[in-house]
Coordinates of C-alpha atoms in Angstrom, one line a residue:
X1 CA 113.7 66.3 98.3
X2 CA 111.2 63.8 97.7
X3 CA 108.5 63.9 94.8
X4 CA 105.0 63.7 95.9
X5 CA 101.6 65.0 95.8
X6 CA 102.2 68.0 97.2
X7 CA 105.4 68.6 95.2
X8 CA 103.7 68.6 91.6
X9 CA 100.9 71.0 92.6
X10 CA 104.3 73.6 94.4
X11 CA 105.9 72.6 90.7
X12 CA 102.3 73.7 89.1
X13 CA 102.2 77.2 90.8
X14 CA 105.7 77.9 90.1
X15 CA 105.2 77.4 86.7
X16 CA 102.0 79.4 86.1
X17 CA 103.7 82.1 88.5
X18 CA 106.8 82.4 86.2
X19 CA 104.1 82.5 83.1
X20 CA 102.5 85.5 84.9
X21 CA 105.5 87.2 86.0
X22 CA 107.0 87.1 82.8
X23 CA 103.8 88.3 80.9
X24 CA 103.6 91.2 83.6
X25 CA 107.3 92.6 82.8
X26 CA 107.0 91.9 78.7
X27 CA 103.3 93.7 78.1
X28 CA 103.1 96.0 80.9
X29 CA 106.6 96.8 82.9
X30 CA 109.1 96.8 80.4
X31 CA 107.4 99.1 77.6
X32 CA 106.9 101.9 79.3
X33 CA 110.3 101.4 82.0
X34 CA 108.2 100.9 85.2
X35 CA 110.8 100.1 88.1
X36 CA 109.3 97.0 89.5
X37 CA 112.0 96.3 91.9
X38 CA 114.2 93.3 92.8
X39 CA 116.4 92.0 90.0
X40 CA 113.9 92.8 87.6
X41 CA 113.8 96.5 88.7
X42 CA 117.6 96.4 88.4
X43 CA 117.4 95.0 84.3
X44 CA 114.5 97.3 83.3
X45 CA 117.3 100.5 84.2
X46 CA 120.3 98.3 82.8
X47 CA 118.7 97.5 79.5
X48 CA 116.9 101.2 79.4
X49 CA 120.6 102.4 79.7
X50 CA 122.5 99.1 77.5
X51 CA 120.1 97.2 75.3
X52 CA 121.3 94.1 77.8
X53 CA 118.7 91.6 78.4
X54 CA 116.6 91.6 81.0
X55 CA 116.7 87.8 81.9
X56 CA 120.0 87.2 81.3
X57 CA 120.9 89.9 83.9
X58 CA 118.7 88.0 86.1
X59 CA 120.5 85.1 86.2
X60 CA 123.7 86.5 86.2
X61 CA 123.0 88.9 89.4
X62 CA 120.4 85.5 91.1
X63 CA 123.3 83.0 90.8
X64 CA 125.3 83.8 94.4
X65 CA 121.8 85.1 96.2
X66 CA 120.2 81.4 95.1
X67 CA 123.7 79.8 96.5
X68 CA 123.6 82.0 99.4
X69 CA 119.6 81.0 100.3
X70 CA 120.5 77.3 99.6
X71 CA 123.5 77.1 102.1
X72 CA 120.6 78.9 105.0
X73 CA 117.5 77.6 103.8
X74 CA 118.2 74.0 101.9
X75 CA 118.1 72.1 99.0
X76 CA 114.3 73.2 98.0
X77 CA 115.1 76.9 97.6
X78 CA 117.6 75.7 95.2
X79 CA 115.5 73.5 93.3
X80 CA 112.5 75.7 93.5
X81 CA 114.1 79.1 93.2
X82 CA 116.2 78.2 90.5
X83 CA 113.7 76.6 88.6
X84 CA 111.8 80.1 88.8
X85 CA 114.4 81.9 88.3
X86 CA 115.4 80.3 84.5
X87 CA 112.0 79.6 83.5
X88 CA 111.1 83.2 84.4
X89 CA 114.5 85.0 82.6
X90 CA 114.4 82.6 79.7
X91 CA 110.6 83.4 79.4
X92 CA 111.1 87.2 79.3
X93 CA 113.8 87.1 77.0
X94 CA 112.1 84.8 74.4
X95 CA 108.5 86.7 74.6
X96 CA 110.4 90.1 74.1
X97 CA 109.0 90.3 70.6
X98 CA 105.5 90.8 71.8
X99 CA 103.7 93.7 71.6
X100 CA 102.9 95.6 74.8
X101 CA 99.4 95.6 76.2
X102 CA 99.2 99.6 76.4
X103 CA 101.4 102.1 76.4
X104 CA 99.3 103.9 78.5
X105 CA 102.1 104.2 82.0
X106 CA 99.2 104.6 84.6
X107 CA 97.8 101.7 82.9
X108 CA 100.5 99.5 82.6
X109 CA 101.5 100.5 86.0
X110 CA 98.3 99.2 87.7
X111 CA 97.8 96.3 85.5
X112 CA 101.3 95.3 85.1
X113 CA 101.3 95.5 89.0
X114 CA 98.0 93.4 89.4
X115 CA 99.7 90.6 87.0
X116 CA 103.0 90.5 88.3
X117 CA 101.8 90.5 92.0
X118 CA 99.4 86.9 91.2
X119 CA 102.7 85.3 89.7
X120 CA 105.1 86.7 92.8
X121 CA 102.2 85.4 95.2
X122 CA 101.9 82.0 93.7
X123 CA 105.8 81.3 93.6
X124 CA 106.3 82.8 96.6
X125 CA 103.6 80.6 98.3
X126 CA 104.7 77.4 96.9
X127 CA 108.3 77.7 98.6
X128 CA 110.0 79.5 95.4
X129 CA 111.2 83.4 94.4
X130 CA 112.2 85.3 91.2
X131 CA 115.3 85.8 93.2
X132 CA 116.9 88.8 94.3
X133 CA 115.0 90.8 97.3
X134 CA 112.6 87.9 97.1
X135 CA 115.6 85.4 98.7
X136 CA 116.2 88.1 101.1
X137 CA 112.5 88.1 101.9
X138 CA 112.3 84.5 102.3
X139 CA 115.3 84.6 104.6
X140 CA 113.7 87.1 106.4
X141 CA 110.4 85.0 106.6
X142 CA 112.1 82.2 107.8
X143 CA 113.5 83.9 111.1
X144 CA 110.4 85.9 111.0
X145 CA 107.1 84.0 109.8
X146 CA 104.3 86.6 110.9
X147 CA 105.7 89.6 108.9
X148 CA 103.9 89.4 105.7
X149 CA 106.0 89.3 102.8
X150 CA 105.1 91.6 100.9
X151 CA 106.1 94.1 103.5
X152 CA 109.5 93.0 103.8
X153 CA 109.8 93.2 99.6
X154 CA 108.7 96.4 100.1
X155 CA 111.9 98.3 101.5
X156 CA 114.4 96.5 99.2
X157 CA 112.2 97.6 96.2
X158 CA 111.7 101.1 97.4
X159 CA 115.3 101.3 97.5
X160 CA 116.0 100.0 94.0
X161 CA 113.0 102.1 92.3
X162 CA 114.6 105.3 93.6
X163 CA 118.7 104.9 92.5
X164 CA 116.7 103.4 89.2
X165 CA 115.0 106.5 88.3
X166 CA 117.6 108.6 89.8
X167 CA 119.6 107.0 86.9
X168 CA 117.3 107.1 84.4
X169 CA 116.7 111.0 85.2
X170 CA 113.1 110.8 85.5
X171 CA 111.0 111.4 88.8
X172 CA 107.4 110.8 87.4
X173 CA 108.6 107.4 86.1
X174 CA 109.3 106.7 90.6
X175 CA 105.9 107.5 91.2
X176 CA 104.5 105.9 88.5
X177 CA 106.9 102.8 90.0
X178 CA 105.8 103.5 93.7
X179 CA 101.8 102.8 92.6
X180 CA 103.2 99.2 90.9
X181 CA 104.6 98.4 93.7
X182 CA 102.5 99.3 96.2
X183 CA 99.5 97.4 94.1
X184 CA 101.8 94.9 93.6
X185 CA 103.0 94.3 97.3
X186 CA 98.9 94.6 98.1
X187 CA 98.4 91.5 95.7
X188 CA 101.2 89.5 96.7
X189 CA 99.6 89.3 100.2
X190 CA 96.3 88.4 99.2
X191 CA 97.5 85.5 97.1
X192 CA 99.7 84.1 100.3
X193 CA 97.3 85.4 103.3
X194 CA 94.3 86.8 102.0
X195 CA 92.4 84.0 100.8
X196 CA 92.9 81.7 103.7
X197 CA 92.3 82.7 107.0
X198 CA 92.2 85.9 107.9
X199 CA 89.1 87.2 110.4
X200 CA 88.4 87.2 113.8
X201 CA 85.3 87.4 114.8
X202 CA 84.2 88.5 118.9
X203 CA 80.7 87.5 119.6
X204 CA 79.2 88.1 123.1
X205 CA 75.9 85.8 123.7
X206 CA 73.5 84.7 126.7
X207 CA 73.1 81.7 124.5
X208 CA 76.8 80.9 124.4
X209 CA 76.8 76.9 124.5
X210 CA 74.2 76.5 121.9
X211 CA 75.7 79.3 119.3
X212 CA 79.1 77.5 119.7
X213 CA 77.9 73.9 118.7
X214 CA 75.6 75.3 115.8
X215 CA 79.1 77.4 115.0
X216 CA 81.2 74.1 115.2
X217 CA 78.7 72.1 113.2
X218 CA 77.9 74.7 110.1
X219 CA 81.4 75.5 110.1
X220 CA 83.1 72.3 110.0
X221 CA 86.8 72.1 109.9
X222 CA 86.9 75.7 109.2
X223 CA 86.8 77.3 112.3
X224 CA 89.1 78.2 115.5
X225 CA 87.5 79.0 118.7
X226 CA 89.2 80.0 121.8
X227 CA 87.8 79.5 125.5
X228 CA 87.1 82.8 127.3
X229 CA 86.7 82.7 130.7
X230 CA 84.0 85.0 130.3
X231 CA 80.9 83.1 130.5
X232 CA 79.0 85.0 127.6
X233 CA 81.8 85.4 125.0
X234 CA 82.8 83.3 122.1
X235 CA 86.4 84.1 120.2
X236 CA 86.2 82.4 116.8
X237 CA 88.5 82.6 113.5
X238 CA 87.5 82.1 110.5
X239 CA 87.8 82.3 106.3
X240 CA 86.5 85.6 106.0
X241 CA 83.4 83.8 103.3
X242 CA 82.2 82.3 106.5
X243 CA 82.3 85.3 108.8
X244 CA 78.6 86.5 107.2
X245 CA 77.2 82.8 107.9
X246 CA 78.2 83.0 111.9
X247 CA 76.7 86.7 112.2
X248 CA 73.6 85.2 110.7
X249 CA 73.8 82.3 113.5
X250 CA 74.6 84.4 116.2
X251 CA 71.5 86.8 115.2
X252 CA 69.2 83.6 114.7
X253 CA 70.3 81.8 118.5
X254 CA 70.5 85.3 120.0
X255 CA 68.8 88.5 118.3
X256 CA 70.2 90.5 121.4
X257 CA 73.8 89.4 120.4
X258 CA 76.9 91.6 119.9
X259 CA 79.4 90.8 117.2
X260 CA 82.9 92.5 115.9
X261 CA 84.9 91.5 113.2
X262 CA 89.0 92.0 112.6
X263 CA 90.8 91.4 109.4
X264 CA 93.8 89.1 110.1
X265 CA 96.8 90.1 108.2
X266 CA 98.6 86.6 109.7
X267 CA 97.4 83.3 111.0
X268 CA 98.2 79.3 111.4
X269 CA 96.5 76.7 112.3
X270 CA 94.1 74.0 112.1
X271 CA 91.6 75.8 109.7
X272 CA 91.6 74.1 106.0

């Protein structure tokens, strides 16, 4: 793997997504046992049960998934994944003296789920993972790019929060786990989706040729427009921060113009 540009701002993410990550399970997940899923998940319920560690368990249960996701994927999941992977464990271990946040569980639940899901998101975007259902998930992704991935995170986790409080004997702490990760999973794909582009907007006009230069020229290298072979209907995508800025230009070439709007949860392409 060469070193370039590119590669130090990937190398940037990963770190500040380990930093959050780690922040997330020390002063919010941990204290009050919230389930988060994945490995992590799993060392919350072994150290509730043990006193073991929570990173050191993550790096003794990532070790054969990171080898496994290095023979299918390549060299960077290795470099990337196990760079997250230590920095992450060796970060919750050595900030497991700090005190947590709140002990409030709804709190730490939804905020712990907010934090964590901005660190998973960046990692995850810049080519690395935490390891565990997150190297299944970018397995997954790699067959399957248009399922987002926090919806593929979400099974394996699902599955982990309820043996977790089965052993830990308590059924409010898997709802309390369920709202983490469902906040979490909601965050994740903002950070990798949600922010780009994600809207499509339909707009039928008389005034179709002058709407779509005016579009083209106020939207410059941030827009997608399809050809219709209807002679009155334009088909753009866009960042959803532009989408008010065409409705305005449709209303000001065409006040008799129609225009819907779709959320994207996937898309690629030319748009920057």
């Amino acid at each position: 793997m060469q070193f370039n540009k590119n590669t130090g701002i990937e190398l940037i993410k990963l770190t500040i997504g380990c930093v959050l990550y780690a922040l997330s399970v020390v002063l919010f997940i941990d204290p009050v046992h919230i389930i988060p899923g994945s490995v992590t998940g799993i060392g919350v319920v072994v150290k509730a049960l043990t006193g073991f560690p929570i990173g050191m368990l993550s790096i003794i249960i990532n070790v054969p998934l990171v080898i496994i996701g290095t023979i299918v994927i390549g060299k960077k999941l290795l470099i990337y994944t196990g760079y997250s992977v230590f920095l992450s464990s060796v970060l919750i271990d050595a900030w497991s003296f700090m005190k947590p946040f709140t002990e409030n569980v709804m709190l730490a639940s939804i905020f712990g789920a907010v934090v964590m899901g901005l660190g998973l998101g960046l990692l995850l975007d810049a080519g690395g993972t935490t390891g565990g259902t997150t190297v299944v998930g970018r397995l997954i992704l790699k067959k399957y790019p248009h399922i987002p991935m926090g919806n593929i995170l979400l099974i394996g986790d699902f599955i982990i929060i309820l043996v977790g409080s089965m052993l830990l004997r308590n059924w409010e702490l898997l709802l309390y786990s369920l709202i983490n990760l469902y906040i979490c999973v909601i965050v994740i794909n903002k950070v990798m989706y949600g922010f780009k582009v994600d809207s499509l907007s339909i707009i039928v006009t008389e005034k179709k040729a002058e709407l779509e230069n005016a579009a083209k020229e106020m939207l410059q290298g941030r827009i997608w427009q399809e050809e219709s072979a209807d002679s009155r209907t334009l088909v753009f995508i866009t960042r959803k921060t532009d989408v008010s800025k065409l409705q305005r230009l449709a209303e000001k070439y065409d006040e008799q113009a129609s225009c819907a709007t779709f959320d994207l949860d996937y898309s690629f392409g030319e748009i920057k």
